[in-house]
Short mmCIF file of C-alpha atoms in Angstrom, two decimals:
data_model
loop_
_atom_site.label_atom_id
_atom_site.label_comp_id
_atom_site.label_asym_id
_atom_site.label_seq_id
_atom_site.Cartn_x
_atom_site.Cartn_y
_atom_site.Cartn_z
CA GLN N 1 0.00 0.03 -0.05
CA VAL N 2 1.08 3.57 -0.73
CA GLN N 3 -0.13 6.77 0.92
CA LEU N 4 0.03 10.25 -0.50
CA VAL N 5 -0.18 12.81 2.37
CA GLU N 6 -0.74 16.51 1.31
CA SER N 7 0.06 19.64 3.35
CA GLY N 8 0.49 23.38 2.97
CA GLY N 9 -2.91 24.57 2.16
CA GLY N 10 -4.42 27.61 3.90
CA LEU N 11 -5.94 31.09 3.58
CA VAL N 12 -4.03 33.81 1.76
CA GLN N 13 -4.73 37.19 0.36
CA THR N 14 -4.88 37.93 -3.35
CA GLY N 15 -1.28 38.07 -4.64
CA GLY N 16 0.10 35.81 -1.87
CA SER N 17 1.89 32.55 -2.05
CA LEU N 18 1.49 28.93 -0.78
CA ARG N 19 3.56 25.87 -1.19
CA LEU N 20 1.81 22.57 -1.26
CA SER N 21 3.60 19.37 -0.55
CA CYS N 22 2.76 15.80 -1.25
CA ALA N 23 4.66 12.98 0.49
CA ALA N 24 4.62 9.43 -0.70
CA SER N 25 5.08 6.63 1.75
CA GLY N 26 4.70 2.79 2.07
CA SER N 27 5.62 0.23 -0.37
CA ILE N 28 7.24 2.74 -2.89
CA VAL N 29 10.36 2.34 -4.80
CA ALA N 30 10.11 5.60 -7.14
CA LEU N 31 7.74 8.13 -8.43
CA LYS N 32 6.82 7.88 -12.10
CA ALA N 33 4.28 10.47 -13.41
CA THR N 34 2.83 12.98 -11.02
CA SER N 35 0.06 15.60 -11.20
CA TRP N 36 -1.85 18.35 -9.36
CA TYR N 37 -5.51 18.59 -9.68
CA ARG N 38 -7.89 21.20 -8.21
CA GLN N 39 -11.73 21.16 -7.60
CA ALA N 40 -13.69 24.21 -6.71
CA PRO N 41 -17.20 24.17 -5.56
CA GLY N 42 -19.75 23.26 -8.13
CA LYS N 43 -17.00 22.61 -10.78
CA GLN N 44 -15.37 19.63 -12.07
CA ARG N 45 -11.93 18.57 -11.16
CA GLU N 46 -9.29 20.36 -13.19
CA LEU N 47 -5.76 19.28 -14.17
CA VAL N 48 -3.42 22.01 -13.12
CA ALA N 49 0.10 20.54 -13.63
CA ALA N 50 1.27 17.11 -15.05
CA THR N 51 4.82 16.06 -14.85
CA ASN N 52 6.13 13.19 -16.75
CA SER N 53 8.70 10.53 -15.73
CA GLY N 54 11.40 12.71 -17.08
CA GLY N 55 10.47 15.51 -14.97
CA TYR N 56 8.96 17.77 -17.44
CA THR N 57 5.83 19.66 -16.49
CA ASN N 58 2.92 20.91 -18.52
CA TYR N 59 0.60 23.54 -16.92
CA VAL N 60 -2.98 24.74 -17.53
CA ASP N 61 -2.83 28.26 -19.14
CA SER N 62 -4.51 29.90 -16.20
CA VAL N 63 -1.50 29.14 -13.92
CA LYS N 64 1.40 29.46 -16.26
CA GLY N 65 4.07 31.84 -14.92
CA ARG N 66 2.50 31.67 -11.49
CA PHE N 67 2.69 28.01 -10.43
CA THR N 68 5.78 25.74 -10.47
CA ALA N 69 5.62 21.92 -9.77
CA SER N 70 8.77 20.24 -8.58
CA ARG N 71 9.77 16.92 -6.95
CA ASP N 72 12.44 15.31 -5.05
CA ASN N 73 12.74 11.68 -6.46
CA ALA N 74 15.10 10.60 -3.54
CA LYS N 75 12.55 11.64 -0.98
CA ASN N 76 9.43 10.72 -2.95
CA THR N 77 7.91 14.13 -2.50
CA VAL N 78 6.05 16.48 -4.82
CA ASP N 79 5.69 20.17 -4.36
CA LEU N 80 3.57 22.84 -5.98
CA GLN N 81 4.78 26.39 -5.51
CA MET N 82 1.89 28.75 -6.14
CA ASN N 83 2.68 32.66 -6.40
CA SER N 84 0.52 35.52 -7.29
CA LEU N 85 -2.68 33.77 -6.16
CA LYS N 86 -6.02 35.02 -7.21
CA PRO N 87 -9.43 34.25 -5.86
CA GLU N 88 -10.32 31.96 -8.88
CA ASP N 89 -7.39 29.73 -7.55
CA THR N 90 -9.64 28.89 -4.56
CA ALA N 91 -10.20 25.09 -4.58
CA VAL N 92 -9.33 21.81 -2.95
CA TYR N 93 -5.98 20.72 -4.49
CA TYR N 94 -5.06 17.06 -4.88
CA CYS N 95 -1.88 15.37 -5.75
CA TYR N 96 -1.88 12.34 -8.03
CA ALA N 97 1.09 9.95 -8.55
CA VAL N 98 1.90 6.74 -10.50
CA VAL N 99 4.45 5.07 -8.45
CA ALA N 100 6.59 1.99 -8.84
CA THR N 101 5.86 -0.22 -5.88
CA THR N 102 7.99 -2.78 -3.97
CA GLN N 103 5.77 -5.51 -5.60
CA GLY N 104 7.25 -4.55 -9.03
CA VAL N 105 4.24 -2.96 -10.52
CA ASN N 106 3.20 0.67 -11.13
CA ARG N 107 0.07 1.92 -9.31
CA ALA N 108 -1.72 5.34 -9.19
CA TYR N 109 -2.77 7.05 -6.00
CA TRP N 110 -4.59 10.14 -4.89
CA GLY N 111 -3.80 12.51 -2.07
CA GLN N 112 -6.46 13.36 0.37
CA GLY N 113 -6.82 17.03 -0.72
CA THR N 114 -5.80 20.28 0.82
CA GLN N 115 -7.95 23.45 0.89
CA VAL N 116 -6.49 26.61 -0.66
CA THR N 117 -8.56 29.77 -0.13
CA VAL N 118 -7.52 33.13 -1.59
CA SER N 119 -9.47 36.18 -0.37
CA SER N 120 -10.16 39.22 -2.31
#
């Protein structure tokens, strides 16, 4: 079993910054592809950033230049640095990771979600 535990959410003013972290633990050998999603009330879950196994990240247009995804493959952690936050960024943010497990197979897991609220 693998767990993805998220942290770093909170309440910030417009223009502020937050850094979200997602730590993978359990029967994990390595991170493969990783992603960040968000879901605002009344809206569908939206892909925000997707990082492939080589470490290259694509971002949704609305966050380009403001958000940066990174990861530490040795520590099995994934981060999302969010700068110049806007009220429309308010959502529950979820990490998603495909991991190589100790059983020799790749499996996908979701984090529990963390609330980000940006006040105007």
